PDB file of C-alpha atoms in Angstrom:
ATOM      1  CA  UNK A   1      99.218 -15.666   1.507  1.00  0.00           C
ATOM      2  CA  UNK A   2      96.209 -14.253  -0.338  1.00  0.00           C
ATOM      3  CA  UNK A   3      94.691 -16.508  -2.949  1.00  0.00           C
ATOM      4  CA  UNK A   4      93.997 -14.944  -6.300  1.00  0.00           C
ATOM      5  CA  UNK A   5      90.917 -15.680  -8.320  1.00  0.00           C
ATOM      6  CA  UNK A   6      91.743 -17.331 -11.627  1.00  0.00           C
ATOM      7  CA  UNK A   7      91.287 -15.093 -14.639  1.00  0.00           C
ATOM      8  CA  UNK A   8      87.910 -15.341 -16.359  1.00  0.00           C
ATOM      9  CA  UNK A   9      88.833 -16.707 -19.776  1.00  0.00           C
ATOM     10  CA  UNK A  10      85.720 -15.249 -21.384  1.00  0.00           C
ATOM     11  CA  UNK A  11      86.604 -11.769 -20.117  1.00  0.00           C
ATOM     12  CA  UNK A  12      90.151 -12.146 -21.458  1.00  0.00           C
ATOM     13  CA  UNK A  13      88.789 -12.694 -24.968  1.00  0.00           C
ATOM     14  CA  UNK A  14      86.006 -10.097 -24.681  1.00  0.00           C
ATOM     15  CA  UNK A  15      88.367  -7.255 -25.578  1.00  0.00           C
ATOM     16  CA  UNK A  16      85.753  -4.483 -25.708  1.00  0.00           C
ATOM     17  CA  UNK A  17      83.820  -5.639 -22.631  1.00  0.00           C
ATOM     18  CA  UNK A  18      80.438  -5.839 -24.370  1.00  0.00           C
ATOM     19  CA  UNK A  19      79.680  -9.329 -23.078  1.00  0.00           C
ATOM     20  CA  UNK A  20      80.207 -10.911 -26.491  1.00  0.00           C
ATOM     21  CA  UNK A  21      83.308 -12.247 -28.217  1.00  0.00           C
ATOM     22  CA  UNK A  22      83.665 -11.242 -31.845  1.00  0.00           C
ATOM     23  CA  UNK A  23      86.198 -12.348 -34.426  1.00  0.00           C
ATOM     24  CA  UNK A  24      87.770  -8.892 -34.007  1.00  0.00           C
ATOM     25  CA  UNK A  25      88.107  -9.494 -30.244  1.00  0.00           C
ATOM     26  CA  UNK A  26      89.946 -12.752 -30.889  1.00  0.00           C
ATOM     27  CA  UNK A  27      92.144 -11.228 -33.575  1.00  0.00           C
ATOM     28  CA  UNK A  28      93.029  -8.307 -31.280  1.00  0.00           C
ATOM     29  CA  UNK A  29      93.901 -10.662 -28.432  1.00  0.00           C
ATOM     30  CA  UNK A  30      96.103 -12.885 -30.543  1.00  0.00           C
ATOM     31  CA  UNK A  31      97.779  -9.907 -32.238  1.00  0.00           C
ATOM     32  CA  UNK A  32      98.464  -8.360 -28.807  1.00  0.00           C
ATOM     33  CA  UNK A  33     100.407 -11.521 -27.974  1.00  0.00           C
ATOM     34  CA  UNK A  34     102.566 -10.916 -31.045  1.00  0.00           C
ATOM     35  CA  UNK A  35     101.158 -13.900 -32.886  1.00  0.00           C
ATOM     36  CA  UNK A  36      99.815 -14.160 -36.398  1.00  0.00           C
ATOM     37  CA  UNK A  37      96.595 -15.963 -37.244  1.00  0.00           C
ATOM     38  CA  UNK A  38      94.511 -16.282 -40.340  1.00  0.00           C
ATOM     39  CA  UNK A  39      91.363 -14.155 -40.080  1.00  0.00           C
ATOM     40  CA  UNK A  40      89.383 -16.857 -41.901  1.00  0.00           C
ATOM     41  CA  UNK A  41      90.395 -19.382 -39.233  1.00  0.00           C
ATOM     42  CA  UNK A  42      89.108 -17.036 -36.531  1.00  0.00           C
ATOM     43  CA  UNK A  43      85.812 -16.614 -38.381  1.00  0.00           C
ATOM     44  CA  UNK A  44      85.466 -20.416 -38.598  1.00  0.00           C
ATOM     45  CA  UNK A  45      86.156 -20.641 -34.859  1.00  0.00           C
ATOM     46  CA  UNK A  46      83.450 -18.074 -34.115  1.00  0.00           C
ATOM     47  CA  UNK A  47      81.002 -19.780 -36.470  1.00  0.00           C
ATOM     48  CA  UNK A  48      81.600 -23.141 -34.763  1.00  0.00           C
ATOM     49  CA  UNK A  49      80.760 -21.729 -31.317  1.00  0.00           C
ATOM     50  CA  UNK A  50      77.967 -19.382 -32.436  1.00  0.00           C
ATOM     51  CA  UNK A  51      74.630 -21.147 -31.987  1.00  0.00           C
ATOM     52  CA  UNK A  52      72.304 -18.230 -32.783  1.00  0.00           C
ATOM     53  CA  UNK A  53      73.873 -17.049 -36.039  1.00  0.00           C
ATOM     54  CA  UNK A  54      74.776 -13.519 -34.903  1.00  0.00           C
ATOM     55  CA  UNK A  55      78.530 -14.046 -35.543  1.00  0.00           C
ATOM     56  CA  UNK A  56      79.206 -13.329 -31.865  1.00  0.00           C
ATOM     57  CA  UNK A  57      79.941 -15.693 -29.006  1.00  0.00           C
ATOM     58  CA  UNK A  58      77.927 -15.127 -25.838  1.00  0.00           C
ATOM     59  CA  UNK A  59      79.159 -16.375 -22.475  1.00  0.00           C
ATOM     60  CA  UNK A  60      76.757 -19.323 -22.716  1.00  0.00           C
ATOM     61  CA  UNK A  61      77.971 -20.236 -26.203  1.00  0.00           C
ATOM     62  CA  UNK A  62      81.563 -19.881 -25.003  1.00  0.00           C
ATOM     63  CA  UNK A  63      80.987 -22.204 -22.042  1.00  0.00           C
ATOM     64  CA  UNK A  64      79.183 -24.770 -24.196  1.00  0.00           C
ATOM     65  CA  UNK A  65      82.029 -24.731 -26.739  1.00  0.00           C
ATOM     66  CA  UNK A  66      84.666 -24.861 -24.008  1.00  0.00           C
ATOM     67  CA  UNK A  67      82.993 -27.840 -22.350  1.00  0.00           C
ATOM     68  CA  UNK A  68      82.433 -29.522 -25.701  1.00  0.00           C
ATOM     69  CA  UNK A  69      78.891 -30.501 -24.754  1.00  0.00           C
ATOM     70  CA  UNK A  70      75.641 -29.084 -23.457  1.00  0.00           C
ATOM     71  CA  UNK A  71      76.468 -27.303 -20.219  1.00  0.00           C
ATOM     72  CA  UNK A  72      74.791 -28.789 -17.186  1.00  0.00           C
ATOM     73  CA  UNK A  73      72.873 -26.196 -15.218  1.00  0.00           C
ATOM     74  CA  UNK A  74      73.616 -26.865 -11.571  1.00  0.00           C
ATOM     75  CA  UNK A  75      73.508 -23.300 -10.237  1.00  0.00           C
ATOM     76  CA  UNK A  76      70.352 -21.348 -11.096  1.00  0.00           C
ATOM     77  CA  UNK A  77      71.903 -18.024 -10.015  1.00  0.00           C
ATOM     78  CA  UNK A  78      74.944 -18.566 -12.234  1.00  0.00           C
ATOM     79  CA  UNK A  79      72.679 -19.533 -15.130  1.00  0.00           C
ATOM     80  CA  UNK A  80      70.597 -16.415 -14.544  1.00  0.00           C
ATOM     81  CA  UNK A  81      73.736 -14.250 -14.605  1.00  0.00           C
ATOM     82  CA  UNK A  82      74.942 -15.959 -17.776  1.00  0.00           C
ATOM     83  CA  UNK A  83      71.699 -15.601 -19.725  1.00  0.00           C
ATOM     84  CA  UNK A  84      70.696 -12.129 -18.452  1.00  0.00           C
ATOM     85  CA  UNK A  85      72.846 -10.613 -21.177  1.00  0.00           C
ATOM     86  CA  UNK A  86      71.570  -7.039 -20.818  1.00  0.00           C
ATOM     87  CA  UNK A  87      71.898  -7.208 -17.011  1.00  0.00           C
ATOM     88  CA  UNK A  88      68.383  -5.893 -16.330  1.00  0.00           C
ATOM     89  CA  UNK A  89      67.682  -8.624 -13.743  1.00  0.00           C
ATOM     90  CA  UNK A  90      65.022 -10.159 -15.999  1.00  0.00           C
ATOM     91  CA  UNK A  91      65.167 -13.004 -18.482  1.00  0.00           C
ATOM     92  CA  UNK A  92      63.569 -11.834 -21.699  1.00  0.00           C
ATOM     93  CA  UNK A  93      62.268 -14.021 -24.518  1.00  0.00           C
ATOM     94  CA  UNK A  94      65.454 -13.731 -26.608  1.00  0.00           C
ATOM     95  CA  UNK A  95      67.573 -14.613 -23.578  1.00  0.00           C
ATOM     96  CA  UNK A  96      65.389 -17.654 -22.898  1.00  0.00           C
ATOM     97  CA  UNK A  97      65.766 -18.633 -26.566  1.00  0.00           C
ATOM     98  CA  UNK A  98      69.557 -18.384 -26.112  1.00  0.00           C
ATOM     99  CA  UNK A  99      69.320 -20.772 -23.157  1.00  0.00           C
ATOM    100  CA  UNK A 100      67.407 -23.287 -25.268  1.00  0.00           C
ATOM    101  CA  UNK A 101      69.861 -22.992 -28.175  1.00  0.00           C
ATOM    102  CA  UNK A 102      72.795 -23.448 -25.809  1.00  0.00           C
ATOM    103  CA  UNK A 103      71.189 -26.365 -23.944  1.00  0.00           C
ATOM    104  CA  UNK A 104      69.102 -28.107 -26.619  1.00  0.00           C
ATOM    105  CA  UNK A 105      68.531 -31.201 -24.467  1.00  0.00           C
ATOM    106  CA  UNK A 106      66.926 -29.153 -21.678  1.00  0.00           C
ATOM    107  CA  UNK A 107      63.400 -29.366 -23.095  1.00  0.00           C
ATOM    108  CA  UNK A 108      61.431 -29.745 -26.301  1.00  0.00           C
ATOM    109  CA  UNK A 109      59.165 -26.837 -25.356  1.00  0.00           C
ATOM    110  CA  UNK A 110      59.510 -23.495 -27.128  1.00  0.00           C
ATOM    111  CA  UNK A 111      60.808 -20.402 -25.371  1.00  0.00           C
ATOM    112  CA  UNK A 112      57.386 -18.798 -25.778  1.00  0.00           C
ATOM    113  CA  UNK A 113      55.672 -21.740 -24.093  1.00  0.00           C
ATOM    114  CA  UNK A 114      58.182 -21.794 -21.239  1.00  0.00           C
ATOM    115  CA  UNK A 115      57.919 -18.046 -20.724  1.00  0.00           C
ATOM    116  CA  UNK A 116      54.131 -18.149 -20.634  1.00  0.00           C
ATOM    117  CA  UNK A 117      54.115 -21.022 -18.135  1.00  0.00           C
ATOM    118  CA  UNK A 118      56.832 -19.623 -15.840  1.00  0.00           C
ATOM    119  CA  UNK A 119      55.877 -15.928 -15.918  1.00  0.00           C
ATOM    120  CA  UNK A 120      53.759 -15.952 -12.771  1.00  0.00           C
ATOM    121  CA  UNK A 121      53.252 -12.183 -12.545  1.00  0.00           C
ATOM    122  CA  UNK A 122      52.385 -11.838 -16.251  1.00  0.00           C
ATOM    123  CA  UNK A 123      54.899  -9.077 -17.002  1.00  0.00           C
ATOM    124  CA  UNK A 124      56.364 -10.867 -20.036  1.00  0.00           C
ATOM    125  CA  UNK A 125      59.731 -11.542 -18.364  1.00  0.00           C
ATOM    126  CA  UNK A 126      61.180 -14.021 -15.901  1.00  0.00           C
ATOM    127  CA  UNK A 127      62.410 -12.704 -12.589  1.00  0.00           C
ATOM    128  CA  UNK A 128      65.257 -14.513 -10.864  1.00  0.00           C
ATOM    129  CA  UNK A 129      62.722 -16.460  -8.735  1.00  0.00           C
ATOM    130  CA  UNK A 130      60.581 -17.379 -11.766  1.00  0.00           C
ATOM    131  CA  UNK A 131      63.692 -18.476 -13.692  1.00  0.00           C
ATOM    132  CA  UNK A 132      64.886 -20.601 -10.760  1.00  0.00           C
ATOM    133  CA  UNK A 133      61.460 -22.243 -10.491  1.00  0.00           C
ATOM    134  CA  UNK A 134      61.477 -22.939 -14.238  1.00  0.00           C
ATOM    135  CA  UNK A 135      64.891 -24.616 -14.080  1.00  0.00           C
ATOM    136  CA  UNK A 136      63.743 -26.707 -11.112  1.00  0.00           C
ATOM    137  CA  UNK A 137      60.669 -27.816 -13.077  1.00  0.00           C
ATOM    138  CA  UNK A 138      62.789 -28.707 -16.137  1.00  0.00           C
ATOM    139  CA  UNK A 139      65.195 -30.725 -13.969  1.00  0.00           C
ATOM    140  CA  UNK A 140      62.403 -33.016 -12.723  1.00  0.00           C
TER     141      UNK A 140
END
């Protein structure tokens, strides 16, 4: 008997597949189930999970809200995949800022400071290896 992977809850809500959950995504999903919901309630839900003020819920924000606490980063590759929003295989400054907003207890250092210290090749981005090394340093 083949085992099926459980559905990715984030992907179920991300109706348009852009990697972000909007109030419209949630409304569309609930409406598709034949249920009614107050649009203001959905906006409050999005606002509660949205840590960067863009009125969208990223995967990291979704996981933090779902867990009800700061997510613990135990898998550097999974964290890289989560925060590499544009899927260019680099962590950019805004993506590093998202990590720090999502995990505020990770460090008191700014994203700019962390990027400068961890960017070993000086290209202005963090490769997967540089990101992994940064997380290891922060875990010490």
